Short mmCIF file of C-alpha atoms in Angstrom, two decimals:
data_model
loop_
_atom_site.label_atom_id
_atom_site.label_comp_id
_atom_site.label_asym_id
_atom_site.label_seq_id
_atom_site.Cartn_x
_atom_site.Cartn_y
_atom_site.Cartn_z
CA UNK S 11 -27.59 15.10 13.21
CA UNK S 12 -27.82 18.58 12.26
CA UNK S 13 -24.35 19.56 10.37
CA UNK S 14 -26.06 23.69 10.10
CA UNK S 15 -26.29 23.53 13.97
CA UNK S 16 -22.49 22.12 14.46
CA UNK S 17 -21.10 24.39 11.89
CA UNK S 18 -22.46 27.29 13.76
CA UNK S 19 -21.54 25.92 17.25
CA UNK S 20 -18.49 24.61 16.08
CA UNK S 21 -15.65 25.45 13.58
CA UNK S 22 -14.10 24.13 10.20
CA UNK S 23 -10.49 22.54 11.03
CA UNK S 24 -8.26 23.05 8.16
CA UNK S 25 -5.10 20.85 9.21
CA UNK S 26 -2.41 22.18 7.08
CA UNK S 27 -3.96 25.33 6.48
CA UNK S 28 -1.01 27.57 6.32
CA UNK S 29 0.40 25.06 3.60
CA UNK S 30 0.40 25.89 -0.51
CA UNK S 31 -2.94 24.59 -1.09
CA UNK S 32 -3.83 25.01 2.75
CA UNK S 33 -3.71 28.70 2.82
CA UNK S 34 -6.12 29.31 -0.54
CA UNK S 35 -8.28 26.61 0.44
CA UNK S 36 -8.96 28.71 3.81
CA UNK S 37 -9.08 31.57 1.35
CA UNK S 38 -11.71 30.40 -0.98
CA UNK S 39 -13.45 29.46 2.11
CA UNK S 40 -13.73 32.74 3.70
CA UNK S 41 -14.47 34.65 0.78
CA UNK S 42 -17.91 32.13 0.12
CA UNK S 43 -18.35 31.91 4.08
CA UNK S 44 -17.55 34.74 6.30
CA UNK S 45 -19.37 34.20 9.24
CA UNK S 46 -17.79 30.62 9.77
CA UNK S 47 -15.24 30.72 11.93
CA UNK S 48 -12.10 28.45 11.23
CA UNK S 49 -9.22 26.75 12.86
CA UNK S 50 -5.82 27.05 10.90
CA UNK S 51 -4.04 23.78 12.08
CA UNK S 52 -0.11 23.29 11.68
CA UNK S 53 2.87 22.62 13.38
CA UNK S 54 4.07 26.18 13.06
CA UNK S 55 1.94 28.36 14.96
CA UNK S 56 3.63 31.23 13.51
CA UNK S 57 2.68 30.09 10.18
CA UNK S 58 -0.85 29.29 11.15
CA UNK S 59 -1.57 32.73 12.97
CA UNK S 60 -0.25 34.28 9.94
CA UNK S 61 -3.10 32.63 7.68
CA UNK S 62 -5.68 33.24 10.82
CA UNK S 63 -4.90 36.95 10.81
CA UNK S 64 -4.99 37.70 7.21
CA UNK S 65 -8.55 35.60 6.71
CA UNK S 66 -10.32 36.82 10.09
CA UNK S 67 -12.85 34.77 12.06
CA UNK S 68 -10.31 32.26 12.50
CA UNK S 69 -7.88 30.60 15.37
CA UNK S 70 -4.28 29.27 14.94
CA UNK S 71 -4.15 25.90 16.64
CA UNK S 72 -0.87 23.69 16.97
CA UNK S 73 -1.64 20.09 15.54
CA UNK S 74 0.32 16.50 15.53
CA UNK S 75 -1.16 14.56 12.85
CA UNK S 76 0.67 11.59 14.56
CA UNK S 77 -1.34 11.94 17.55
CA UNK S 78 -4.93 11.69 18.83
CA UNK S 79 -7.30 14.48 18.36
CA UNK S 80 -4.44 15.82 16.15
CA UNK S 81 -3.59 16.88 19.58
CA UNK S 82 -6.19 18.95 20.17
CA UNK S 83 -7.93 19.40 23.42
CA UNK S 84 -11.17 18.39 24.66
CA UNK S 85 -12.69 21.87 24.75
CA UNK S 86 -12.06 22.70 21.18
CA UNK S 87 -15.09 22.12 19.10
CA UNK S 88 -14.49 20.96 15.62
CA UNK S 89 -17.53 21.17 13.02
CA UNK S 90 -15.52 19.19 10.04
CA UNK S 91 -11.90 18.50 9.63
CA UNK S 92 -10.63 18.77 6.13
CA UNK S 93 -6.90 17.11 5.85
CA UNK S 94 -4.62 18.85 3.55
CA UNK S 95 -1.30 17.22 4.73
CA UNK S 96 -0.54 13.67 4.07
CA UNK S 97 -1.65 11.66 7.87
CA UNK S 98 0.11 8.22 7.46
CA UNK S 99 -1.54 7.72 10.63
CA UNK S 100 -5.19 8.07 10.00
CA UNK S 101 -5.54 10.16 13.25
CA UNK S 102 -7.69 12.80 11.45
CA UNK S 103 -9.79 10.28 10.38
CA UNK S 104 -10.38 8.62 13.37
CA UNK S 105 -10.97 11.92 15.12
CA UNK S 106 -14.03 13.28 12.44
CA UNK S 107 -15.36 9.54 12.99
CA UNK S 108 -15.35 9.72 17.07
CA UNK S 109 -16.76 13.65 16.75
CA UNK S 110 -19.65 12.45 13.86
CA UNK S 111 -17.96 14.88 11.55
CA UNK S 112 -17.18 15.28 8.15
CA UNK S 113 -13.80 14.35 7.06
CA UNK S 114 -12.29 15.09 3.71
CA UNK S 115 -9.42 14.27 2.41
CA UNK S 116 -7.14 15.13 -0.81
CA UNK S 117 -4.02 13.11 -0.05
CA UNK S 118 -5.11 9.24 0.00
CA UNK S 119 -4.14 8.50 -3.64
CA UNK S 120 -5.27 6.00 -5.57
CA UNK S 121 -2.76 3.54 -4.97
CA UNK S 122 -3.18 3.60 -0.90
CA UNK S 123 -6.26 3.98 0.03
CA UNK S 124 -6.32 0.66 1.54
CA UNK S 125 -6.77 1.82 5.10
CA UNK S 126 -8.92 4.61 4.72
CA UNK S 127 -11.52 2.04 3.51
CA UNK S 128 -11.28 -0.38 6.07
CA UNK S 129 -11.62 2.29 8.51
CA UNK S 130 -14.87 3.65 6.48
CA UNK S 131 -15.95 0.11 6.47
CA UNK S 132 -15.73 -0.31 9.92
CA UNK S 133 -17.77 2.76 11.00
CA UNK S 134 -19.35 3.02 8.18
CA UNK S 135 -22.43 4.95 9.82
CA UNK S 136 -20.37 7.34 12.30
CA UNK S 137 -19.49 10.18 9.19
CA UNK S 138 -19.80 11.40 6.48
CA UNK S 139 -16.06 10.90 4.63
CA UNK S 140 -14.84 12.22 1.37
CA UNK S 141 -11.97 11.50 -0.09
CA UNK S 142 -10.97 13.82 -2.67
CA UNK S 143 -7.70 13.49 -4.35
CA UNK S 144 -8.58 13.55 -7.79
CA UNK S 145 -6.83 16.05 -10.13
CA UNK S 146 -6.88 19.74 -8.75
CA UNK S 147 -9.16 17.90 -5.95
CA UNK S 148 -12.32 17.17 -8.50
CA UNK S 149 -11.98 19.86 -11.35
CA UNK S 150 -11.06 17.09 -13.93
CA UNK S 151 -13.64 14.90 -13.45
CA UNK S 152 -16.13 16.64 -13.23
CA UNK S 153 -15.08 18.58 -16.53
CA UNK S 154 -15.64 15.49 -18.25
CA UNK S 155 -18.44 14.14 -16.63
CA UNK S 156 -19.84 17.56 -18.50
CA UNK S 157 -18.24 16.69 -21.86
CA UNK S 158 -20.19 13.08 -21.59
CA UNK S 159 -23.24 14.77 -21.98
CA UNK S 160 -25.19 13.61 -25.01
CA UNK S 161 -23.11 10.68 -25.60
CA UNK S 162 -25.62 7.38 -25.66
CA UNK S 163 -22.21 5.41 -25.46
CA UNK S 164 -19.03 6.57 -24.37
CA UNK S 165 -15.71 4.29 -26.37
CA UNK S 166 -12.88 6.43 -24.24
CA UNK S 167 -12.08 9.24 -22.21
CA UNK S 168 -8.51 10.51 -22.23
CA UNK S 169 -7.57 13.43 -19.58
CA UNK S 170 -4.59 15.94 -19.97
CA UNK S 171 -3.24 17.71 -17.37
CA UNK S 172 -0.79 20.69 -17.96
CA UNK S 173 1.13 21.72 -14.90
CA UNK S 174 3.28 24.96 -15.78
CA UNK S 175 7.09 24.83 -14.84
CA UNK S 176 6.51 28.53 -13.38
CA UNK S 177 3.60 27.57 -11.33
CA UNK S 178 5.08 26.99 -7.76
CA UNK S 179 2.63 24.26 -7.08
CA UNK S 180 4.05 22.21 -10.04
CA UNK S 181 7.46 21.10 -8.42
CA UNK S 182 5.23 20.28 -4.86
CA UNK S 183 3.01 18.54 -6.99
CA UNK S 184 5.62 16.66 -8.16
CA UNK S 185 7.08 15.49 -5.21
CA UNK S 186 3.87 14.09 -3.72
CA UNK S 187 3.74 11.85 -7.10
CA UNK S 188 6.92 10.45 -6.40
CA UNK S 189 6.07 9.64 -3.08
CA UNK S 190 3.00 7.90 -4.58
CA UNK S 191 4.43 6.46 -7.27
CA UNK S 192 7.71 5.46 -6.04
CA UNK S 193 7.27 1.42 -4.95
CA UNK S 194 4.26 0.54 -7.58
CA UNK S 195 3.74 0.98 -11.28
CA UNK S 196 3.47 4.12 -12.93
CA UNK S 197 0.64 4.48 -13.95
CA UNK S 198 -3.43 2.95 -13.98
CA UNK S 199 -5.73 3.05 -16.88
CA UNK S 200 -8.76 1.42 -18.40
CA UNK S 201 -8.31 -0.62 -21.78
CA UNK S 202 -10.73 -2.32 -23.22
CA UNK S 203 -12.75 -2.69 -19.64
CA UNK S 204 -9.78 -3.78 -18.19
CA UNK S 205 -7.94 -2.49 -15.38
CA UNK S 206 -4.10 -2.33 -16.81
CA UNK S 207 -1.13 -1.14 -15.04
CA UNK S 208 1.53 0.40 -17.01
CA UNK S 209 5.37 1.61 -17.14
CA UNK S 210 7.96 2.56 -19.23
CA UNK S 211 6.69 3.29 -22.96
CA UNK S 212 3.35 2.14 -22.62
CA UNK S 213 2.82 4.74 -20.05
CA UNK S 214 4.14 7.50 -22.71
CA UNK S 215 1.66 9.66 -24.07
CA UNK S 216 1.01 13.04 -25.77
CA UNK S 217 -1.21 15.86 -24.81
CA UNK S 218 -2.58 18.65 -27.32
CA UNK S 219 -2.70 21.54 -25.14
CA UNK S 220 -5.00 24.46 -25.33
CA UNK S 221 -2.76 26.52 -27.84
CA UNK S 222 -2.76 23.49 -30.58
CA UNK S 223 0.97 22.19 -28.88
CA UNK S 224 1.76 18.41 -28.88
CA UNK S 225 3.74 17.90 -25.44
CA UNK S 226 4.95 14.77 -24.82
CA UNK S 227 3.52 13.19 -21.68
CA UNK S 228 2.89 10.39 -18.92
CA UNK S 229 0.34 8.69 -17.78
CA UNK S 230 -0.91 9.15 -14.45
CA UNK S 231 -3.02 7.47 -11.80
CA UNK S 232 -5.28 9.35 -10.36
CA UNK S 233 -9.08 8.46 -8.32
CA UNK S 234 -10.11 10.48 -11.89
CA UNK S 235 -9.86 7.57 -13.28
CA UNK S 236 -11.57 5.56 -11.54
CA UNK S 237 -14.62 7.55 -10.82
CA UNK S 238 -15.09 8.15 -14.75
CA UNK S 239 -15.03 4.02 -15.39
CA UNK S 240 -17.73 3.85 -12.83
CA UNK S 241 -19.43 6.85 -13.64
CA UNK S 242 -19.66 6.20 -17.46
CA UNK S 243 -19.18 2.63 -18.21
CA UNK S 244 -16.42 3.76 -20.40
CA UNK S 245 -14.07 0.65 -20.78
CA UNK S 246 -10.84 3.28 -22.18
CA UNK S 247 -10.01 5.80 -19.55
CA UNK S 248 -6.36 7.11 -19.20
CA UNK S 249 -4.91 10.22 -17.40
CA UNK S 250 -1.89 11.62 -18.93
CA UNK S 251 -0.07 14.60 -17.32
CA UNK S 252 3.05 17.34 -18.19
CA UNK S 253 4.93 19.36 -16.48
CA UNK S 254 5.89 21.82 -19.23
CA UNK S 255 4.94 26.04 -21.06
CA UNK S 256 0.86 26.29 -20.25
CA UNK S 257 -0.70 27.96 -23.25
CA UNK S 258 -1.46 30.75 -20.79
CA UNK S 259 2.49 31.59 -20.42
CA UNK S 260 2.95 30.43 -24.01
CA UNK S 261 0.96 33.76 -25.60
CA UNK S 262 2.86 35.79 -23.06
CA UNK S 263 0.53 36.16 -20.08
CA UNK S 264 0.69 34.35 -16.51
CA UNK S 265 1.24 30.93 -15.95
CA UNK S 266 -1.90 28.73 -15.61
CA UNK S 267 -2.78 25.09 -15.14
CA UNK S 268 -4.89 23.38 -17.93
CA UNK S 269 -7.19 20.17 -18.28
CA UNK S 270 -7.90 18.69 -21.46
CA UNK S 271 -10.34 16.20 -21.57
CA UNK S 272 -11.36 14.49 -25.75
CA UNK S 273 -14.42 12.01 -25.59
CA UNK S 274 -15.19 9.41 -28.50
CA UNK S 275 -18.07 7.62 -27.99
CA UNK S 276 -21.83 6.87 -30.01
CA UNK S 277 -24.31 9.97 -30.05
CA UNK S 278 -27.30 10.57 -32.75
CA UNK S 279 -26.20 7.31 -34.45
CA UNK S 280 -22.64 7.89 -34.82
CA UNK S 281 -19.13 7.75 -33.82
CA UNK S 282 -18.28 11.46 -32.61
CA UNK S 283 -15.49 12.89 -30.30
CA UNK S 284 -15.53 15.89 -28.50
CA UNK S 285 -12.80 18.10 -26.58
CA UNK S 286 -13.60 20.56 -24.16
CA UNK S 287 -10.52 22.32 -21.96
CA UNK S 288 -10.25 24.24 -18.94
CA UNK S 289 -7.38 26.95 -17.92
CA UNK S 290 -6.79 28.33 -14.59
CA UNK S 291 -4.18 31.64 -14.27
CA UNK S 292 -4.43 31.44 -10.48
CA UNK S 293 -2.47 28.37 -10.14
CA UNK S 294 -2.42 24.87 -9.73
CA UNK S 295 -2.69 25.43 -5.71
CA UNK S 296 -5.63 27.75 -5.96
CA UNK S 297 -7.74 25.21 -7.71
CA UNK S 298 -6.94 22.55 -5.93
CA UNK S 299 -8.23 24.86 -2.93
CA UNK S 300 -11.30 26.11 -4.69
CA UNK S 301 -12.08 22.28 -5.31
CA UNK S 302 -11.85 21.56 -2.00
CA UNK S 303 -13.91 24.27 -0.52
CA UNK S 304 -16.45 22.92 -2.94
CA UNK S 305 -16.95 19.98 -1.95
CA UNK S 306 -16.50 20.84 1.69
CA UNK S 307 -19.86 23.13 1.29
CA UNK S 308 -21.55 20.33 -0.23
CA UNK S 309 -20.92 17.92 2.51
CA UNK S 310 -21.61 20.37 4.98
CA UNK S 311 -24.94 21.59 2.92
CA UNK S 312 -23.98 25.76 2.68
CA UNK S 313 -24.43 25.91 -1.35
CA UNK S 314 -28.69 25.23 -0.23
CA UNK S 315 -28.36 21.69 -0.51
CA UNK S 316 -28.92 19.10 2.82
CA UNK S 317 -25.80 18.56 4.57
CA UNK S 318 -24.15 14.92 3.80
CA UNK S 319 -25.70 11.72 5.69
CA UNK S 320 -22.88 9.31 6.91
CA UNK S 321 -21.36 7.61 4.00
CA UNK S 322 -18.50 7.75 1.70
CA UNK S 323 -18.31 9.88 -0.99
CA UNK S 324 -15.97 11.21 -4.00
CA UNK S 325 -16.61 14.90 -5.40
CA UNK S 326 -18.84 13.81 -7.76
CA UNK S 327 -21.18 12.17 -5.84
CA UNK S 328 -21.22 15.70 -3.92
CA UNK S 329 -21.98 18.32 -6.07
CA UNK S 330 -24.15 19.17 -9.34
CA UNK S 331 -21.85 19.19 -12.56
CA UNK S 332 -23.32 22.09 -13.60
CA UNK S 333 -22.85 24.31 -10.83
CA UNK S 334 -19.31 23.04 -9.53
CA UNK S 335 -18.33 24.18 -13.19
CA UNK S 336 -20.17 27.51 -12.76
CA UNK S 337 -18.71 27.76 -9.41
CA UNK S 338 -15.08 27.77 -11.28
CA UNK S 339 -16.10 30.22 -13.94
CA UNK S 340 -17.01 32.51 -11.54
CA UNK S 341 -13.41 32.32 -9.71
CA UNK S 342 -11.58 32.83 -13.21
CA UNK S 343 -11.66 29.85 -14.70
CA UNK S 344 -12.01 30.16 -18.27
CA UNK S 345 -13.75 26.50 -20.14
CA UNK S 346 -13.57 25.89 -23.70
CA UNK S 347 -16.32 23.73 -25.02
CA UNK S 348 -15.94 22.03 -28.61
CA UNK S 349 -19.03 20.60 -30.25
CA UNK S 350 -19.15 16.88 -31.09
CA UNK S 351 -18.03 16.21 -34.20
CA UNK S 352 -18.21 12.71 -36.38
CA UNK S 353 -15.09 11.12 -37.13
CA UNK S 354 -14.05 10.49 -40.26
CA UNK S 355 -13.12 6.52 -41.65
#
């Protein structure tokens, strides 16, 4: 299967397109990819045709994530789908899988990804299917998976997340975690190699955000998590998040969204830590969408790597570190790498 050929034949369905993150996801994408032609999907056609007029090379098409095809008919040709509204139903899913598509996904959280595995599992060879919904859609993780570097050991990896109160992806944001987060525990994190689920003031936390600020926080579940336990072997992971002033706003500029990420671990024979921290004054919703256009080239092979065999696959099994970072800098994302340093006993 040839994903270059469909691509060209076909185009990119982004359902929920002219949504927050929907419409600079399609953004991102045009800007990298011009001669693609898209399909904005949503259930207000006004909305969609909007997005489709302002981008160019792209159709407005009326989808029902509750039915088959998304509703879509038999003569439109799809090249990937890439879900940006919660589908209790699966029906995107099932719809990549009968086409041999990619499928990714930003909205199957941690805590219920129960069916999008079984159906993986079950057709495990039919597409290639990435779920994405780690913070901002990847830019977290793989920030620290470039803070591990040089580290023989790592001891713990604790992520901050700083979502402005001005940003208006923050309160959105918000919403989606409740819906996440509102029958189960908190909050997951690694202690001591140990899964641990936690609430109340165990899941309290602080967060030292760019600017030197200690904000009181929570702790967060997120597939971040996860993926850096696996990833690392660290047996201490936690995600901790606040909704508060970014530093950004704080010295008087624009409000940003900021990721803090401090590593301890063993590196030239001793205990060290390091903090590196990444600020965004586009938004919360426009890195989420630059993530996601990311990892959609990668699966799809336009960055000059081979398009994605059938499989299943998180963003940083995707993309190169080094140049989804870059990828960021270049959009106006500023990182802030501090050298290890030894701790002191």
């Amino acid at each position: 299967m040839i994903l270059e050929n469909k691509v060209a034949l076909g185009q990119v369905l982004f359902a929920g397109g002219s949504g927050f993150v929907g419409r600079t996801a399609v953004r991102w994408f045009r800007e990298r990819h011009p001669s693609v032609r898209v399909l904005i999907g949503g259930r207000n056609l006004q909305s969609a045709s909007e997005v489709a007029q302002e981008v160019g090379a792209a159709e407005a098409v009326a989808i029902d994530i509750d039915k088959p095809r998304l509703g879509l008919g038999d003569d439109v040709t799809v090249a990937a789908v890439v879900m940006l509204a919660p589908e209790a139903g699966l029906k995107g899913l099932s719809y990549a899988q009968d086409l041999g598509i990619p499928y990714l996904n930003i909205n199957a959280a941690l805590t219920e990804i129960g069916p999008e595995l079984a159906m993986f599992a079950h057709r495990a060879t039919a597409a290639p299917v990435v779920l994405a919904s780690h913070w901002m859609a990847g830019a977290a993780v793989f920030l620290a998976l470039n803070s591990v570097k040089g580290f023989e050991v790592i001891h713990s990896i604790q992520i901050g997340a700083i979502l402005d109160e001005n940003d208006p992806a923050g309160p959105a944001s918000l919403e989606d975690m409740e819906r996440v987060h509102g029958t189960v525990p908190p909050a997951m994190v690694f202690e001591g190699g140990r899964r641990l689920w936690l609430s109340g003031d165990a899941a309290k936390g602080k967060i030292e955000s760019i600017d030197g600020r200690l904000l009181d926080a929570t702790a967060f579940s997120t597939f971040d998590i996860a993926s850096l336990h696996t990833a690392t072997g660290a047996p201490n992971v936690r995600f901790d998040l606040v909704t508060d002033e970014s530093s950004s706003r704080h010295r008087g500029s624009e409000a940003a969204t900021e990721i803090v990420v401090e590593i301890e671990g063993e590196a030239d024979g001793r205990t060290q830590r390091s903090r590196s921290m990444l600020e965004f004054k586009r938004g919360a919703a426009s890195l989420t969408g630059l993530s996601v256009v990311l990892s959609l080239v990668s699966v799809l092979g336009l960055n000059d790597r081979a398009p994605a065999r059938p499989g299943l696959y998180l963003p940083e099994l995707l993309s190169d570190t080094e140049w989804f970072l870059n990828e960021l800098r270049s959009a106006g994302a500023t990182i802030y790498e501090d050298s290890k340093s030894a701790l002191q006993f």
